[in-house]
XYZ file of C-alpha atoms in Angstrom:
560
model
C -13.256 194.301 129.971
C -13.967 190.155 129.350
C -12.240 187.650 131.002
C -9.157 186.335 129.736
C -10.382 182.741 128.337
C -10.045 179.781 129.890
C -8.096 177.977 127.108
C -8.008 177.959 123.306
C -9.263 175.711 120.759
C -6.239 174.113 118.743
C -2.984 174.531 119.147
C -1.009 177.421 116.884
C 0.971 176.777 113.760
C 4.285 176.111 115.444
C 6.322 176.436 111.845
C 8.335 179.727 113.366
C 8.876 181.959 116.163
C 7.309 184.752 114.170
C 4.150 182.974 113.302
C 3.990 181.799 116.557
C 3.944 185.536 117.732
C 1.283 186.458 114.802
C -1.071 183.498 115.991
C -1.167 185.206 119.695
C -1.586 188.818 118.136
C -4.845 187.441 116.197
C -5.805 185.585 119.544
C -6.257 189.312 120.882
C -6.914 191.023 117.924
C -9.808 193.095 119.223
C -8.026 194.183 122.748
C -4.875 195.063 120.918
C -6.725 197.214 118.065
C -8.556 199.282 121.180
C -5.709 199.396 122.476
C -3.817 200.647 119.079
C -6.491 203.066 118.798
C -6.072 204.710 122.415
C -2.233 204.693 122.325
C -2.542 207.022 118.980
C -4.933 209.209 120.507
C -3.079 209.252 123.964
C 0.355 210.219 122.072
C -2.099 212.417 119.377
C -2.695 214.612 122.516
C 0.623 214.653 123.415
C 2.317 215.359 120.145
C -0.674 218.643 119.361
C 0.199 220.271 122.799
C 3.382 222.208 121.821
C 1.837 223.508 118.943
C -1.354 224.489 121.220
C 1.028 226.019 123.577
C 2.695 227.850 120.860
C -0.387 229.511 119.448
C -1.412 230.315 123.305
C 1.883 232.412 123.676
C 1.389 233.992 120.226
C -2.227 234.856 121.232
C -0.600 236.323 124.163
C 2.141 238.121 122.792
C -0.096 239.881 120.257
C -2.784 240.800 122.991
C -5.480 238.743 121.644
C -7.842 237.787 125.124
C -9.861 235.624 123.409
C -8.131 233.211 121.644
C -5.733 232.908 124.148
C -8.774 231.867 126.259
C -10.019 229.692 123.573
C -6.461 227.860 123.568
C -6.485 227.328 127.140
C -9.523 225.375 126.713
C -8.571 223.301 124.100
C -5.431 222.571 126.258
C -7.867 221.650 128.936
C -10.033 219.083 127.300
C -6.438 218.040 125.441
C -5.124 217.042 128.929
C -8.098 215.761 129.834
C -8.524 213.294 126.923
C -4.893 212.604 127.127
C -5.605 211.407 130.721
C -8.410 209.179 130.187
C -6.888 207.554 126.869
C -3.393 207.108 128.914
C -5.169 205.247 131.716
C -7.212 203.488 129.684
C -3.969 202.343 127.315
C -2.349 201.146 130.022
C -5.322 198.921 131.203
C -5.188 197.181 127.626
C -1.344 197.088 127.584
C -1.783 194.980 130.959
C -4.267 193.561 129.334
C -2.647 192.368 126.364
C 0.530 190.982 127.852
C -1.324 189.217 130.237
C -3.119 187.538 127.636
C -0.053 186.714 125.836
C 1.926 185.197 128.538
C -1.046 182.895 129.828
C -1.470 181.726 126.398
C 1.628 180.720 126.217
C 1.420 179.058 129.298
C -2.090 177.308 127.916
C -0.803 175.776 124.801
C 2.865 175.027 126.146
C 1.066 173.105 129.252
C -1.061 171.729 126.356
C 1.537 170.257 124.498
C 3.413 168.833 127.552
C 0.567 166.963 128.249
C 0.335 165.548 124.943
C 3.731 164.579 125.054
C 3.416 162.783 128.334
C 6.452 160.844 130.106
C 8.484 161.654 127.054
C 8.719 165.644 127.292
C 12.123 164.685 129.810
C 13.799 162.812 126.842
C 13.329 164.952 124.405
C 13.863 168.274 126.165
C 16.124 169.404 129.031
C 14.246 170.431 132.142
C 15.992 173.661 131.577
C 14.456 174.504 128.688
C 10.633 173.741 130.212
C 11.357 175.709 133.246
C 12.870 178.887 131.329
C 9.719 178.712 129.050
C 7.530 178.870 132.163
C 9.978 182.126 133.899
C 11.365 184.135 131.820
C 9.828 182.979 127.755
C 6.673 184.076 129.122
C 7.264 187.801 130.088
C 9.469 188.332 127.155
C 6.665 187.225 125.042
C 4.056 188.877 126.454
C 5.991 192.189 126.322
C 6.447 191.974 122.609
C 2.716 191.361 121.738
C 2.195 194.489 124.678
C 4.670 196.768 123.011
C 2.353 196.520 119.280
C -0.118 199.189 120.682
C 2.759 201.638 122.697
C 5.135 201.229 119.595
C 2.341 202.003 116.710
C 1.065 205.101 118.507
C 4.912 206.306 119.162
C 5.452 206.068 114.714
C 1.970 208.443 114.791
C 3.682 210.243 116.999
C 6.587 210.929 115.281
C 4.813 211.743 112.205
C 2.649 214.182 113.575
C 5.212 215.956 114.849
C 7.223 216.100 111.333
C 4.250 217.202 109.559
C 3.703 220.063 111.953
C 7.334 220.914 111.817
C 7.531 221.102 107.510
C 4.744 223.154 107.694
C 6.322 225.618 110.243
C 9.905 225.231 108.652
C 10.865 222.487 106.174
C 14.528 222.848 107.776
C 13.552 221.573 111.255
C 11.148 219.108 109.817
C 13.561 217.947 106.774
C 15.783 217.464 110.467
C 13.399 215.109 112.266
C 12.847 213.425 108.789
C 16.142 212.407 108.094
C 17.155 212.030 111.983
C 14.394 209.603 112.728
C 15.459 206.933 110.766
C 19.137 207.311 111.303
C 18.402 207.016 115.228
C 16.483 203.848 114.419
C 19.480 202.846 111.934
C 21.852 202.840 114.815
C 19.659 201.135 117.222
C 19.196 198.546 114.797
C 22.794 197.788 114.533
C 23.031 196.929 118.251
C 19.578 194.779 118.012
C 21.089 192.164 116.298
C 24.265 191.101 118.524
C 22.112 191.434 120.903
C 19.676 188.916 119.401
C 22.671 186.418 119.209
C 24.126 186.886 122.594
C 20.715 186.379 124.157
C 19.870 183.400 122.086
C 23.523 182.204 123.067
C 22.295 182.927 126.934
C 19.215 181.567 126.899
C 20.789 178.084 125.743
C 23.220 178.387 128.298
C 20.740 179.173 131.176
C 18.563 176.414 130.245
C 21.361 173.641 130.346
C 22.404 175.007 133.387
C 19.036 175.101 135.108
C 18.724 171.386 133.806
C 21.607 170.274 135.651
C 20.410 171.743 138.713
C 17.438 170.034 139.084
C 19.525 166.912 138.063
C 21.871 167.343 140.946
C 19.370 168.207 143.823
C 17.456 164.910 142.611
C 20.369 162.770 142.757
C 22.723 164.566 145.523
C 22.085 161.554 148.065
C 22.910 159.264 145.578
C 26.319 161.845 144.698
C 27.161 161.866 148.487
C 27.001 158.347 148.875
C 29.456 157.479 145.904
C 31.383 160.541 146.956
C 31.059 162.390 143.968
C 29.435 165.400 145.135
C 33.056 167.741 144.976
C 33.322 166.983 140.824
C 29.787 167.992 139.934
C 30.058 171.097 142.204
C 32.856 171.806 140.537
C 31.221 171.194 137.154
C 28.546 173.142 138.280
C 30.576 175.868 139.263
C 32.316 176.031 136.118
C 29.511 176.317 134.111
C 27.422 178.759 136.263
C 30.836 180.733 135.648
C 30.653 180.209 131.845
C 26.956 181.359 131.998
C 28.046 184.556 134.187
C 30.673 185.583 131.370
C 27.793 185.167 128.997
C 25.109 186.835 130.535
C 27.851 190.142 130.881
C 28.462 189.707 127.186
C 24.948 190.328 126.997
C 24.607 192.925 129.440
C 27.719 194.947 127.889
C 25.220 195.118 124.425
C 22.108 196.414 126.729
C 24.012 198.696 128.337
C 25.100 200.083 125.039
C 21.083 200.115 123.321
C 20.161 201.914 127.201
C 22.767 204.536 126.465
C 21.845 204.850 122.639
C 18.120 205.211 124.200
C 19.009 208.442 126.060
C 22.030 209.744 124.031
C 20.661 210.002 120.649
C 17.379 211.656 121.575
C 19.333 214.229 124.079
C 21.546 215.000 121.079
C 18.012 215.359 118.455
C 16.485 217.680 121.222
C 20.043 219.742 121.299
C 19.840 219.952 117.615
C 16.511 221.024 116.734
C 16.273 223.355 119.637
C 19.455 225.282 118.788
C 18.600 225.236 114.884
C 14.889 227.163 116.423
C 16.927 229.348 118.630
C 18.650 230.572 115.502
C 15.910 230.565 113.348
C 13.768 232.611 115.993
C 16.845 235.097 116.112
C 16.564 235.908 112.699
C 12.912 236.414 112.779
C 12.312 233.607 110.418
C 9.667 231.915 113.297
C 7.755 233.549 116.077
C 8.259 233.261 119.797
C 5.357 230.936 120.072
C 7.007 228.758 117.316
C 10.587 228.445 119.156
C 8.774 227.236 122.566
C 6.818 224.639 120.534
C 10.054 223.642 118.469
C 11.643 223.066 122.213
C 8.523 221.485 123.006
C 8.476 218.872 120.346
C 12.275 218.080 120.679
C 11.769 217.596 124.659
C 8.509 215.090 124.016
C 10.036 213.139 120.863
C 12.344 211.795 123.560
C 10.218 209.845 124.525
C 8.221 208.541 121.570
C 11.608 207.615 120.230
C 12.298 205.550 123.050
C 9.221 203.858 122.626
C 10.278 202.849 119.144
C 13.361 201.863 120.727
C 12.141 199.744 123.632
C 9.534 197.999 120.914
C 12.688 196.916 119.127
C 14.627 195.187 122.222
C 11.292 193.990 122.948
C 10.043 192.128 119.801
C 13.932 190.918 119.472
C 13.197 189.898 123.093
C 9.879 187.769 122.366
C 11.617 186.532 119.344
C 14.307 184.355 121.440
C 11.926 183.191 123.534
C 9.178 182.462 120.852
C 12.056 180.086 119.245
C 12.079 178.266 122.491
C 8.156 177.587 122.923
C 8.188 176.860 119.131
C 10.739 173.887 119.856
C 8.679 172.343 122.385
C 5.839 173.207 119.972
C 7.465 171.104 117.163
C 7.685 168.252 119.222
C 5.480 165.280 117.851
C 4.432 161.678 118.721
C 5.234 160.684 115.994
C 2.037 158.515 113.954
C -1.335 160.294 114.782
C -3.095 158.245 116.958
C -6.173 156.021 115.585
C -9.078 154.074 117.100
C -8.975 150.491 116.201
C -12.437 148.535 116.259
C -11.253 146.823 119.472
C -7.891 146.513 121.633
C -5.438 144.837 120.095
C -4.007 141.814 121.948
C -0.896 139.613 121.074
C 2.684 139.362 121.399
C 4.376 142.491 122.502
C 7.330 143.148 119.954
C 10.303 145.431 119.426
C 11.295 145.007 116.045
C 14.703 147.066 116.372
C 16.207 144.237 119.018
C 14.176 141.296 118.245
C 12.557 141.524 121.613
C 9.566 139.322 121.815
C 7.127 139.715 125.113
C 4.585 136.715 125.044
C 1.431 137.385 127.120
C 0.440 135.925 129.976
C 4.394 135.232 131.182
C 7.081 137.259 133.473
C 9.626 138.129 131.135
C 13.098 139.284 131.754
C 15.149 141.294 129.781
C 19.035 141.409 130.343
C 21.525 143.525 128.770
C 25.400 144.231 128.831
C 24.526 148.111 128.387
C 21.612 149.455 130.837
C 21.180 152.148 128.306
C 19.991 149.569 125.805
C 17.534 148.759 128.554
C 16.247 151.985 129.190
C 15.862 152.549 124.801
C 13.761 149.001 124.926
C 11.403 149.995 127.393
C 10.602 153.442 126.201
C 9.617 151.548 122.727
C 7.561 148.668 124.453
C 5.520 151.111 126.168
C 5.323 153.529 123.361
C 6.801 156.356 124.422
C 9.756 156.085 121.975
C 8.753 154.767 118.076
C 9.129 151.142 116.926
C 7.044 148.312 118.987
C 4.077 146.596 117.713
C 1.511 145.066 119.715
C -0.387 142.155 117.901
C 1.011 143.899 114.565
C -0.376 147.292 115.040
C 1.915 150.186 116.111
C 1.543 151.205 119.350
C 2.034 155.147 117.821
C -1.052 154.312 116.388
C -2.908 153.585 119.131
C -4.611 156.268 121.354
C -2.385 157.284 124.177
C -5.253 157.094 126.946
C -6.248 153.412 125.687
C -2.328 152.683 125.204
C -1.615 153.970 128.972
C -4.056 151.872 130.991
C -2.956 149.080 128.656
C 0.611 149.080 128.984
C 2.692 150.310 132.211
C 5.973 151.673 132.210
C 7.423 151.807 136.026
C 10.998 153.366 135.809
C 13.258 154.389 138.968
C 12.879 158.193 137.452
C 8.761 158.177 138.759
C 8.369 160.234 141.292
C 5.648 159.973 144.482
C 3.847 163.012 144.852
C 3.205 165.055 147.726
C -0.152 164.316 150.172
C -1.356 161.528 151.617
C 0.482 158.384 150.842
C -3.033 156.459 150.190
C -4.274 159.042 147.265
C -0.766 158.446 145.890
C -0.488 154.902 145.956
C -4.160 154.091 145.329
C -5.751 157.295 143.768
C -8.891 154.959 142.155
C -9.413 153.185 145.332
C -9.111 150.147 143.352
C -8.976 147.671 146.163
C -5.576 145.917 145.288
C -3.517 147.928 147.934
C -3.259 145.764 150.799
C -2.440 143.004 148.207
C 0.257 145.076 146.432
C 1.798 146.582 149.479
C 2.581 142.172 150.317
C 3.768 141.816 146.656
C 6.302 144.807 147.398
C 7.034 144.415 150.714
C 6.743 147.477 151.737
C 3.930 147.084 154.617
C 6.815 147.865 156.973
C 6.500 151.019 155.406
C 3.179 151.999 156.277
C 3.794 150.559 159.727
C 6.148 152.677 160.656
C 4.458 155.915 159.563
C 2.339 157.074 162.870
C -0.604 157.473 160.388
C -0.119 154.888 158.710
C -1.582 155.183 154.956
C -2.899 158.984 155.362
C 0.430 160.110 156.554
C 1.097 163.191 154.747
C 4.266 162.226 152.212
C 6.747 164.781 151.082
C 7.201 166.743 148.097
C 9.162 163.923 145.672
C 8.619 161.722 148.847
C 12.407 163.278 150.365
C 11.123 162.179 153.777
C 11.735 158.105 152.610
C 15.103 156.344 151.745
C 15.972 155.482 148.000
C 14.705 151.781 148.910
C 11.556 153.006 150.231
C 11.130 154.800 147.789
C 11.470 152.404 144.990
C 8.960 149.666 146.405
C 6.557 152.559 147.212
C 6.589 152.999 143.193
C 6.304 149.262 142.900
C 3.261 149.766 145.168
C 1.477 151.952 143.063
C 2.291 150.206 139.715
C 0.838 146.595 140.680
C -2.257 148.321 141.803
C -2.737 150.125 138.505
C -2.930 146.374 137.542
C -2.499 147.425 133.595
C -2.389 144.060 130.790
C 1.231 144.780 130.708
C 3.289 145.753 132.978
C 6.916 146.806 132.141
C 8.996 147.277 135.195
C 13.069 148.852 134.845
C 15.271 147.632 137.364
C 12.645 147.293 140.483
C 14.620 146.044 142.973
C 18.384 147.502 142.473
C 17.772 149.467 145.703
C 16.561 147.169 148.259
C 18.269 144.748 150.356
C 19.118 141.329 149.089
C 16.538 139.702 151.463
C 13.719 142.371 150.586
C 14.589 141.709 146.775
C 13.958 138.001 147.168
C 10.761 138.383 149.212
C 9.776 140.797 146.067
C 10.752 138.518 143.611
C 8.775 135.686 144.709
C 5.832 137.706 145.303
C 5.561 139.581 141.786
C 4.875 136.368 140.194
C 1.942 135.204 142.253
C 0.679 138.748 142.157
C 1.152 139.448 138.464
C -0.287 135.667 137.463
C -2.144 135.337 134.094
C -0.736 139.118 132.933
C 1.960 140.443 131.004
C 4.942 141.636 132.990
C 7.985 142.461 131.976
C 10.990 142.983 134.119
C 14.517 144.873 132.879
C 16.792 143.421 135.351
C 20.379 141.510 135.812
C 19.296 140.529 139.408
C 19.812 136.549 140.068
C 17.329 136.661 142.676
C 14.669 138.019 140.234
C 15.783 136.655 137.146
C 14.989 133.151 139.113
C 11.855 133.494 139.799
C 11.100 134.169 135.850
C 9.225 132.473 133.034
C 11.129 133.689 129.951
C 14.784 135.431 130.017
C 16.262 137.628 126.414
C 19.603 138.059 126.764
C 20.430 141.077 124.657
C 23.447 142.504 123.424
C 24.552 145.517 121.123
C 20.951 145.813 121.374
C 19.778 142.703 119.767
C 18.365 139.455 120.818
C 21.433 137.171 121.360
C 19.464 133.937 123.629
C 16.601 133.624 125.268
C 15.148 130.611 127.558
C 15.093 130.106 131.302
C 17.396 132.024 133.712
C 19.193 127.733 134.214
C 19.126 127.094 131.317
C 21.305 130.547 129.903
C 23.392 129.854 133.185
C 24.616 126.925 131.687
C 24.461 127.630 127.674
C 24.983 131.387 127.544
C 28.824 132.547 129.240
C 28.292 135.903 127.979
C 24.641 135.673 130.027
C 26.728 134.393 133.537
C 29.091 137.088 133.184
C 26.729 139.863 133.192
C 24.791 137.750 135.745
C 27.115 136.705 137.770
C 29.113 140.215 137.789
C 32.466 138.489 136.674
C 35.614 139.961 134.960
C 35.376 139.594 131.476
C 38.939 138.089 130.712
């Protein structure tokens, strides 16, 4: 067998969950018709034995050596093609939902890529994480279950063929009991669809606000809220319980229909043979193959059954990877003749970033803040830089140009040079002054190729945040956007910082979304924003004295 490729080219039509499934059966169109064709010839074998059995015992019965020898045989190279075509099946069937899954995984890592820094504000971490568990299984089972489910319907009509022509009654039964089985099944499939849709939702929330609380659970301790989110937590984990019983009650009830309704098919057609052999209508040989069939269309029939939780299954999770699928920048990036330059703008609040200058931006609501500086570094849609849309611009050329640092970045785990300095740039000794975080690396005893923990857990919240300060003046991009940098560090750390960043970041762009005096001081240009919009701008004086809506925020005072 090949390889399972590396990745595909292009990413699938992400209109619907069923396309979605369609595009990954044609990505392993040849593995799953091999594996179509062995399934029908493994369950061929299967369904032709009883009827090979029942001419052996005829043969038998009526003293005939040789054809009862010449049965045996076929019986023997039957089992022995069974054999080979039911290991070989299940080789594909691996095969096949391994192939599945990691595609998913390929084109969902794709698309996260694409979408950068903004996949966390546009979709819970829940969500990614389930797609990653449990999306992936589910979805590789229902592209497995094509080849297992296809060779159980051959199954089942090879079996009613052979039955009409032995009696019509018995096979006008399986005719008629087939697709009332499959009826009844069907009936449970689709509450079941809902209530694991309904799960799913709730599981992904939930997981969300896990990883929410382990990142901020110093920050929860310190303010002393840790007791209401555990009990928030609780609550919910409680709600998602009741659910995921809800849903369990409805798979219970499809398990039970999976071996109840076949028990109660073989009952029927092996007590309508019994009767039919008493009254001479079929032979002895016929009766054991009639018990023969019902016994193996148990489990054919709860092939058909499984492939029906199963595709209902890969359904709910197809929705889910065809969500994050849907997700778009926005404009399709271009390639202008050559990098635009010019003012920075945000058309939406009248923000106006001039190069070359530190400019603050200050704003009664720190969500507006947070809304601003997604757009000026083009991770949300609406800024312009020198009149072109930054959607338009290509996100590898837009990145190295313009810098978002936010509080959210996290340092990764290794050594704390390759994280700070991965280009070996030469502007880390000068950045670590700017921040003042050489203490830092002091105090580790190997100093720069210390070892740092996962999320960097091993340094304080203040550490942490001029360690990311660190690493975004060495990047050393045009523009540099920087969200609250210093809210915290120490008062006496924040002023060293503040008078540093400006000599450090002289003749670039920087940006700095901050109500810190001691930062706001050391400052070229200051927009005072509220509901969003440019109310003043000037120096941080000269709004101190002009602006009393600017001192207040400022200042921290009680609005009266």
């Amino acid at each position: 067998m090949r390889r399972l490729p590396v990745a595909d080219p292009g990413l699938p039509d992400a209109r619907s969950a069923t396309r979605f499934l369609s595009w990954l059966v044609r990505r392993s169109r040849m593995t799953i018709v091999i594996g179509i064709v062995l399934s029908v010839a493994w369950m061929a074998c299967q369904s032709l034995v009883p009827a090979m059995v029942g001419r052996a015992i005829d043969a038998a019965a009526e003293e005939r050596g040789g054809a009862l020898l010449g049965w045996g045989l076929v019986l023997l190279v039957a089992g022995v093609v069974q054999a080979l075509t039911g290991i070989s099946r299940h080789r594909f069937s691996i095969y096949n939902w391994l192939g599945a899954s990691f595609r998913t995984v390929q084109v969902t890592v794709r698309q996260a890529n694409l979408l950068g820094s903004s996949l966390p504000r546009r979709l819970e971490t829940g969500e990614v994480v389930a797609i990653g568990t449990a999306d992936v299984t589910h979805i590789g089972g229902a592209v497995d279950v094509a080849s297992r489910g296809t060779g159980a319907v051959l199954a089942v009509s090879i079996v009613t063929l052979l039955l009409l022509h032995t009696s019509v009654p018995l096979g006008l039964v399986v005719l008629i009991g087939v697709p009332a089985l499959m009826a009844v099944v069907g009936g449970l499939i689709r509450p079941l669809h809902r209530r694991q849709q309904a799960y799913r939702e709730q599981q992904g929330r939930l997981t969300g606000q896990a990883a929410d609380l382990v990142t901020g659970l110093r920050v929860l301790r310190g303010v002393g809220g840790e007791a209401v989110m555990v009990a928030r937590y609780r609550a919910r984990s409680q709600a998602l319980r009741a659910a995921g019983v809800r849903t369990a009650t409805v798979e219970s009830l499809l398990e039970a229909a999976q071996v109840l309704l076949p028990g109660t098919f073989l009952v029927l057609v092996t007590w309508l043979g019994a009767r039919f052999a008493a009254d001479g209508r079929i032979t002895v040989g016929q009766l054991v193959s009639f018990y023969a069939y019902a016994a193996f269309l148990v489990a054919p029939l709860r092939q058909l059954t499984e492939s029906i939780d199963k595709v209902t299954r890969g359904h709910v999770s197809a929705r889910r990877v065809v969500k994050l699928l849907g997700l778009s920048r926005g404009t399709p990036p271009q390639s202008p003749a050559e990098r635009p330059s010019g003012d920075l703008t945000d058309p939406d609040s009248g923000v106006r970033v001039v190069p070359g200058l530190l400019t603050a931006i200050v704003t009664e609501d720190p969500a507006d803040t947070a809304r601003i500086a997604e757009r000026l570094g083009g991770y949300a849609a609406g800024a312009e830089l020198g009149g072109i849309p930054l959607g338009c611009l290509p996100p590898a050329g837009l990145r190295e140009h313009i810098l978002v640092a936010e509080n959210d970045a996290r340092l990764f785990s290794g050594r704390l040079r390759a994280d700070l300095d991965p280009d070996r740039g030469g502007r880390l000794d000068e950045a670590l002054e700017a921040a003042a975080a050489q203490d830092i690396v002091d105090g580790l005893p190997d100093g720069l190729d210390s070892v740092v923990a996962e999320r960097g857990r091993s340094f304080s919240g203040g550490q942490q945040q001029r360690l990311r300060l660190v690493r975004a003046l060495v990047a050393d991009p045009e523009i540099l956007i920087l969200v609250e940098p210093t809210n915290a560090v120490d008062a006496h750390t924040e002023a060293r910082i503040a008078e540093r960043l400006r000599a450090v970041r002289s003749g670039r762009t920087t940006v700095v979304c901050t109500s810190s005096p001691l930062v706001l001081g050391h400052t070229d240009r200051v927009l005072y924003l509220e509901r969003g919009r440019v109310a003043a701008a000037g120096t941080h004086h000269e709004l101190l004295d002009s602006e009393p809506r600017y001192a207040r925020v400022v200042l921290r005072e009680e609005q009266p």
